Structures are given as structure tokens and as C-alpha cells.
Amino acid sequence: MKAIIKVFKFGGASLKNADSIKNVANILKRFREERLLIVVSAIGKTTDALEKVVEAHKNKTGEAFALLELVKKSHYEIADQLFDPGDPVYDAVNDTFVEIEWVLEEAPHENYDFMYDQIVSVGELVSSKIVQAYLVKAGLPTQWLDARDVILTDDIYREGWVQWEETEARCERIAKPMIEKGGFVLTQGFIGSTKENFTTTLGREGSDYTAAIFSYCLDAESMTIWKDVPGVLTGDPRIFDNVVKLDRLSYKEAIEMTYYGAKVIHPKTIKPLQNKSIPLYVKSFVNPDGEGTFISSEVDEAYPPMVAIEKNQALLHISTRDFSFVAEHHISYLFNLIADFRLQVNMMQNTAISFVVCFNDVDDKVDRFIEKIDAQFKVILDRNLELITVRHYRQDILDSLKEDKIVLLEERVRNTLQMVVKSVPMMRRKDTVN
Ligand code: ADP
Ligand code: ASP
Ligand code: MG
């Protein structure tokens, strides 16, 4: 009989210290009879800390080893609270960190993105070793799986694209037999490998996506991501008051909201699940009895207004240097470049003499794009903008979102409104003192 497999994902927030890891083990005890594939991210904010190591190494500031020491120290502090001295996990953790030390002993690699992946991926490798060892210690037999043996990507470092056929075949060959043995299988989010066996990463916050890749390849019955919020809310609770939990959401709603910045789920997560009708639960690791949000193909007719905000937007106003119309061949040339740079287009509009486009302003991609088109096109650039997406909008919500903002571009399509805005401090009358 085909085993019923569920996929769980625990992110950095659920693993931020020893108590959090114990809490994860307690949640998993409820599922000890089930076949689970568990995906874990790096502990807490480790990825940010490792990015600093990469920067220091690249810029030869001399601080890379000291910054790595801080990362190691925080991991050993957690391990000391979970394991007895001399536990074999210490060797496993040491061996993993040594891989970064080897990279740091060499001169910075000329391919920054390659070097980044070799260093930053270690966050997930160590966390998975610690969590797996702890689960075993807590009486939950758990095998450790190297996600790089399963997830094959292309060789675009920092944003590896999954090679689905081979990944599915490897999942069948490597992951399935491990799961069928019984107990849990635990692996890393965020990382994959090229066909030459170099480590890649799937893009920041990519562990949710890893869980979806495994769910798809294993034909999982369901996938659950455990978060520090009760479920998907109508807006980011760090930005808005009065947000409410959505009990049910269709794949389509979830895709629209996450693509445009609802940070609770990585945007690439939903599609693989939708393709195989695998339901996604977003649940709270703080209150595991809570119902969470259930995402599936079921469509509700009435949704409340939902808001997603994506920061770091760049708006480019592009026109030809020879004052000719922006014609099809220009658009086609620009789009080819956009694809080459893997720029995410969030909004666009074209008029006779200009093409206006809004991108996620990540790394130096926008600068490189502008440099490339500079000979042919004039570009007016606005940075540090926000993209606000409102689904099922209501006028009062739009009005409140526009307070203290200048709207640079706005578009309404059916029940979605999007705008690119710039924050401006409101002018207020000074109090007159007599
Ligand atoms: P992980 O620990 O898996 O990395 P994240 O921190 O990436 O979890 O995602 C959870 C966070 O997403 C929440 O703490 C919340 O601040 C934020 N968030 C943004 N938009 C939403 C939303 N619409 N609903 C719920 N949480 C949201
Ligand atoms: N650790 C990675 C990051 O912080 C991946 C993830 O957490 O999803 O980006
Ligand atoms: Mg995250």
C-alpha cells in the first residue's frame, strides 16, 4: 500500500533557541505514528549573519573569521542546552563549519554568487544536524537527508531553478525509500545542488519552497508550514493593526498575495502544490492546537480586503534617446534583458514614448540593467518605493493606505488594486505659540 506522506516545514523563527527546538520536538510527538518529511531552515537569523561573513570575505575586511565565530558560538550555546558534552552531534556541527573555514582561507571567489551559496548554505546544514540529533534524543527516530542529493538546480547561484524531472526521479530513488523505512526524515530547506555537485540556494526565504518541492515529488497528502502567526492574516501584523486570520484561502488568492509581498509564505511555494492539488496548512508553532489557515482549490466567494506590501521597489521610466516611439522591437529587447537579469516585474505601463516598469530592487540588478540599456534608452529612476497590493479592496482602506504617500503608478484589475508609492511626511501646521 502507498504510504501517506505529510510534509512539515519549520522556519528560523520556530528554531531560534534551545526552547524553541524543544517545542518543535513536542509538536512532532503528536505525529509520531505518521510518515513525515520535515524541512528545516537555518536557526533564527543565521542566514543574515552568514551573509555578513560573505560580505566581509569579499571585501577583505579581515573580519570574516570573527563573524563566523559569532555564528558558531550561538550554535554551540544552543547545542550545550540540548546535548550532553561529547555527544557526536558536536563533531557533525564542527565538520560542517569547517567547510566555511576552507572557503575563507582561500582568496574571495571571483563569482560572488557562487561563494555566497557555499557559505550561506551551511546555516541549514548545521541546523538540520542539530534538530535531527535532538529529535532522536527525544525518542523520535529521524533520519537525516541531504537535500542536495535530491534537489537538482541549474547553475544560477543564489537563485537556482529546480530541474523538476531529475529532482522527481531522485526523490523517488533516495527520499522515498528512507520515508518508507518508518520514522521521520529530516532535511534542509533553501538548498540544492548543480549537476556538478556544487551547492546552490533557491533564493532568500526559500525553505517554504523546498517543502513544496518535496510535497510535489512525494505526492504528499498535505503540507504544513509552522509559523509564529496563527495563520495567514489579512495583512502583515508588523505593519497593520486589526488584521484577522483567514480560515480558508484558495491557491489563487494565496499566489496573488505572496507574489506581491505577503511575507508569510515564499511566493514560489503555492504553484507546485496547486498542480497536484496538495492542500497547504499554515499553522502556529506557538499554538499548535489552533486551526490555522487551510489553502486549497476551494474558492470562497467573499474575502475580506487583504493587503500585501513589498518594499524596495524601483520604478523606471524608460524612453528612447532618439525620441522615437517605444515600439515592439524595443519592448522585446527590454524583456529579453529583464529575463536575463531575472528581474521581477511587478507593474508596467507603456505609452507612445515611454515604458514604465516597477521591479523588486534586489542587489545591483537594476543598476546593471540600466547600464546595459543606457546607450539606447534614457531612464528616470525612482528608488525606495513601496508596492501596495490590495485584493477585494474597499475605498476606505485605499484612502487610509494613501495617507502620507504619493502614488506614482496605479492600476485596478477586477478585484485587485496595485499602486507604487513614495512615502512623504505629511505637512502639518506648527503650533503657534504666542
Ligand atoms: P519563517 O520562520 O518560516 O521564516 P517568516 O518570518 O518568514 O517565517 O514568516 C512569518 C512572518 O510573516 C510573520 O511573523 C509575519 O510578521 C509575516 N507576515 C507578513 N504578511 C503576513 C500575513 N499576511 N499573514 C501572516 N503573517 C504575515
Ligand atoms: N534560511 C534561509 C533564509 O533565511 C531560508 C529560509 O529561512 O527560508 O533566507
Ligand atoms: Mg523565513
CSV table of C-alpha atoms in Angstrom, one decimal, residues 64-245:
chain,number,residue,atom,x,y,z
A,64,ALA,CA,35.2,37.2,8.3
A,65,PHE,CA,36.6,34.7,10.8
A,66,ALA,CA,35.4,36.7,13.7
A,67,LEU,CA,31.9,37.0,12.3
A,68,LEU,CA,31.9,33.2,11.7
A,69,GLU,CA,33.0,32.7,15.3
A,70,LEU,CA,29.8,34.5,16.4
A,71,VAL,CA,27.6,32.2,14.4
A,72,LYS,CA,29.5,29.1,15.7
A,73,LYS,CA,29.2,30.4,19.3
A,74,SER,CA,25.4,30.8,19.0
A,75,HIS,CA,25.1,27.3,17.7
A,76,TYR,CA,27.2,25.8,20.4
A,77,GLU,CA,25.3,27.6,23.0
A,78,ILE,CA,22.1,26.0,21.7
A,79,ALA,CA,23.8,22.6,21.5
A,80,ASP,CA,25.0,22.9,25.1
A,81,GLN,CA,21.4,23.2,26.3
A,82,LEU,CA,20.2,20.2,24.2
A,83,PHE,CA,23.0,17.6,24.4
A,84,ASP,CA,25.5,16.2,26.9
A,85,PRO,CA,29.2,17.0,26.4
A,86,GLY,CA,30.8,14.7,24.0
A,87,ASP,CA,27.6,14.0,22.0
A,88,PRO,CA,28.5,13.0,18.4
A,89,VAL,CA,26.5,16.0,17.2
A,90,TYR,CA,29.4,18.3,18.1
A,91,ASP,CA,31.6,16.6,15.6
A,92,ALA,CA,28.9,16.8,13.0
A,93,VAL,CA,28.5,20.5,13.6
A,94,ASN,CA,32.2,21.1,13.7
A,95,ASP,CA,32.7,19.4,10.4
A,96,THR,CA,30.0,21.5,8.8
A,97,PHE,CA,31.5,24.8,9.9
A,98,VAL,CA,35.0,23.6,8.7
A,99,GLU,CA,33.6,23.8,5.2
A,100,ILE,CA,33.2,27.6,5.6
A,101,GLU,CA,36.6,27.9,7.1
A,102,TRP,CA,38.1,26.3,4.0
A,103,VAL,CA,36.3,28.8,1.8
A,104,LEU,CA,37.5,31.7,4.0
A,105,GLU,CA,41.1,30.5,3.8
A,106,GLU,CA,41.1,31.0,0.0
A,107,ALA,CA,41.0,34.3,-1.8
A,108,PRO,CA,37.4,35.5,-2.4
A,109,HIS,CA,36.0,33.6,-5.3
A,110,GLU,CA,35.5,35.7,-8.5
A,111,ASN,CA,31.9,34.5,-8.7
A,112,TYR,CA,30.3,36.2,-5.7
A,113,ASP,CA,27.0,34.4,-6.0
A,114,PHE,CA,28.8,31.0,-6.1
A,115,MET,CA,30.8,31.9,-3.0
A,116,TYR,CA,27.7,33.2,-1.3
A,117,ASP,CA,25.9,29.8,-1.7
A,118,GLN,CA,28.9,27.8,-0.5
A,119,ILE,CA,29.0,29.8,2.7
A,120,VAL,CA,25.3,30.6,3.4
A,121,SER,CA,24.0,27.1,2.8
A,122,VAL,CA,25.9,25.9,5.9
A,123,GLY,CA,23.2,27.6,8.1
A,124,GLU,CA,20.7,24.9,7.0
A,125,LEU,CA,23.2,22.1,7.1
A,126,VAL,CA,24.1,22.8,10.8
A,127,SER,CA,20.5,23.4,11.9
A,128,SER,CA,19.3,20.2,10.3
A,129,LYS,CA,22.1,18.2,12.1
A,130,ILE,CA,21.2,19.7,15.5
A,131,VAL,CA,17.4,19.3,15.1
A,132,GLN,CA,17.7,15.7,13.8
A,133,ALA,CA,20.0,14.7,16.6
A,134,TYR,CA,17.7,16.3,19.2
A,135,LEU,CA,14.6,14.5,17.8
A,136,VAL,CA,16.4,11.2,18.1
A,137,LYS,CA,17.4,12.1,21.6
A,138,ALA,CA,13.7,13.0,22.3
A,139,GLY,CA,12.7,9.5,21.3
A,140,LEU,CA,11.6,10.3,17.7
A,141,PRO,CA,13.6,8.2,15.3
A,142,THR,CA,14.6,10.6,12.5
A,143,GLN,CA,16.9,10.1,9.5
A,144,TRP,CA,19.0,13.0,8.1
A,145,LEU,CA,18.7,13.6,4.4
A,146,ASP,CA,21.0,15.8,2.4
A,147,ALA,CA,18.6,17.9,0.3
A,148,ARG,CA,21.4,18.5,-2.2
A,149,ASP,CA,21.2,14.8,-3.1
A,150,VAL,CA,17.6,15.3,-4.2
A,151,ILE,CA,17.0,18.9,-5.4
A,152,LEU,CA,18.8,19.5,-8.7
A,153,THR,CA,19.0,23.1,-9.9
A,154,ASP,CA,20.6,24.9,-12.8
A,155,ASP,CA,23.8,26.8,-12.0
A,156,ILE,CA,22.4,30.2,-11.4
A,157,TYR,CA,23.7,30.7,-7.9
A,158,ARG,CA,21.6,32.4,-5.3
A,159,GLU,CA,18.5,31.7,-7.3
A,160,GLY,CA,18.8,28.1,-8.5
A,161,TRP,CA,15.9,26.9,-10.7
A,162,VAL,CA,14.7,23.4,-10.0
A,163,GLN,CA,15.2,20.8,-12.6
A,164,TRP,CA,11.9,19.1,-12.0
A,165,GLU,CA,12.2,15.8,-13.8
A,166,GLU,CA,15.6,14.8,-12.3
A,167,THR,CA,14.5,16.1,-8.9
A,168,GLU,CA,11.4,13.9,-9.0
A,169,ALA,CA,13.4,10.9,-10.1
A,170,ARG,CA,15.9,11.4,-7.3
A,171,CYS,CA,13.2,11.9,-4.8
A,172,GLU,CA,11.7,8.5,-5.8
A,173,ARG,CA,15.1,6.9,-5.6
A,174,ILE,CA,16.6,8.5,-2.5
A,175,ALA,CA,13.9,10.1,-0.3
A,176,LYS,CA,11.0,7.7,-0.7
A,177,PRO,CA,12.8,4.5,0.5
A,178,MET,CA,14.0,6.4,3.5
A,179,ILE,CA,10.5,7.5,4.4
A,180,GLU,CA,9.1,4.0,3.8
A,181,LYS,CA,11.5,2.7,6.4
A,182,GLY,CA,9.4,4.4,9.0
A,183,GLY,CA,10.1,7.2,11.5
A,184,PHE,CA,10.7,10.7,10.3
A,185,VAL,CA,13.1,12.0,7.6
A,186,LEU,CA,14.5,15.5,8.2
A,187,THR,CA,16.2,17.6,5.5
A,188,GLN,CA,17.2,21.2,4.8
A,189,GLY,CA,15.2,24.0,3.2
A,190,PHE,CA,16.7,26.6,0.8
A,191,ILE,CA,19.5,24.5,-0.7
A,192,GLY,CA,20.0,22.4,-3.8
A,193,SER,CA,22.9,21.3,-6.0
A,194,THR,CA,24.0,21.6,-9.6
A,195,LYS,CA,24.7,18.6,-11.7
A,196,GLU,CA,28.4,19.1,-10.9
A,197,ASN,CA,27.5,18.8,-7.2
A,198,PHE,CA,28.1,22.4,-6.3
A,199,THR,CA,25.7,23.8,-3.7
A,200,THR,CA,23.1,26.3,-4.8
A,201,THR,CA,20.4,28.2,-2.9
A,202,LEU,CA,16.9,28.8,-4.0
A,203,GLY,CA,16.5,32.5,-3.0
A,204,ARG,CA,16.1,34.0,0.4
A,205,GLU,CA,13.3,32.6,2.5
A,206,GLY,CA,13.2,29.6,0.1
A,207,SER,CA,12.6,26.9,2.7
A,208,ASP,CA,8.8,27.0,2.2
A,209,TYR,CA,9.5,26.4,-1.5
A,210,THR,CA,11.7,23.4,-0.6
A,211,ALA,CA,8.9,21.9,1.3
A,212,ALA,CA,6.6,22.4,-1.7
A,213,ILE,CA,9.2,20.7,-4.0
A,214,PHE,CA,9.3,17.6,-1.7
A,215,SER,CA,5.5,17.6,-1.4
A,216,TYR,CA,5.1,17.7,-5.1
A,217,CYS,CA,7.7,15.0,-5.8
A,218,LEU,CA,6.4,12.7,-3.0
A,219,ASP,CA,2.7,13.2,-3.8
A,220,ALA,CA,2.3,14.3,-0.2
A,221,GLU,CA,-1.2,14.2,1.3
A,222,SER,CA,-0.7,17.7,2.7
A,223,MET,CA,2.0,20.2,3.6
A,224,THR,CA,2.1,22.2,6.8
A,225,ILE,CA,4.2,25.3,7.5
A,226,TRP,CA,4.6,26.2,11.2
A,227,LYS,CA,4.9,29.9,11.8
A,228,ASP,CA,4.9,32.4,14.6
A,229,VAL,CA,1.4,33.7,13.5
A,230,PRO,CA,-1.9,32.0,13.8
A,231,GLY,CA,-2.2,31.6,10.0
A,232,VAL,CA,-2.4,33.8,7.0
A,233,LEU,CA,-3.7,37.2,8.1
A,234,THR,CA,-5.3,39.9,6.1
A,235,GLY,CA,-2.1,42.0,6.3
A,236,ASP,CA,1.3,41.9,7.9
A,237,PRO,CA,0.8,42.1,11.7
A,238,ARG,CA,4.1,44.0,11.9
A,239,ILE,CA,2.7,46.8,9.8
A,240,PHE,CA,-1.1,46.8,10.4
A,241,ASP,CA,-3.4,46.7,13.4
A,242,ASN,CA,-6.8,45.0,13.2
A,243,VAL,CA,-5.6,42.2,10.9
A,244,VAL,CA,-7.7,39.0,11.0
A,245,LYS,CA,-6.9,35.4,10.3
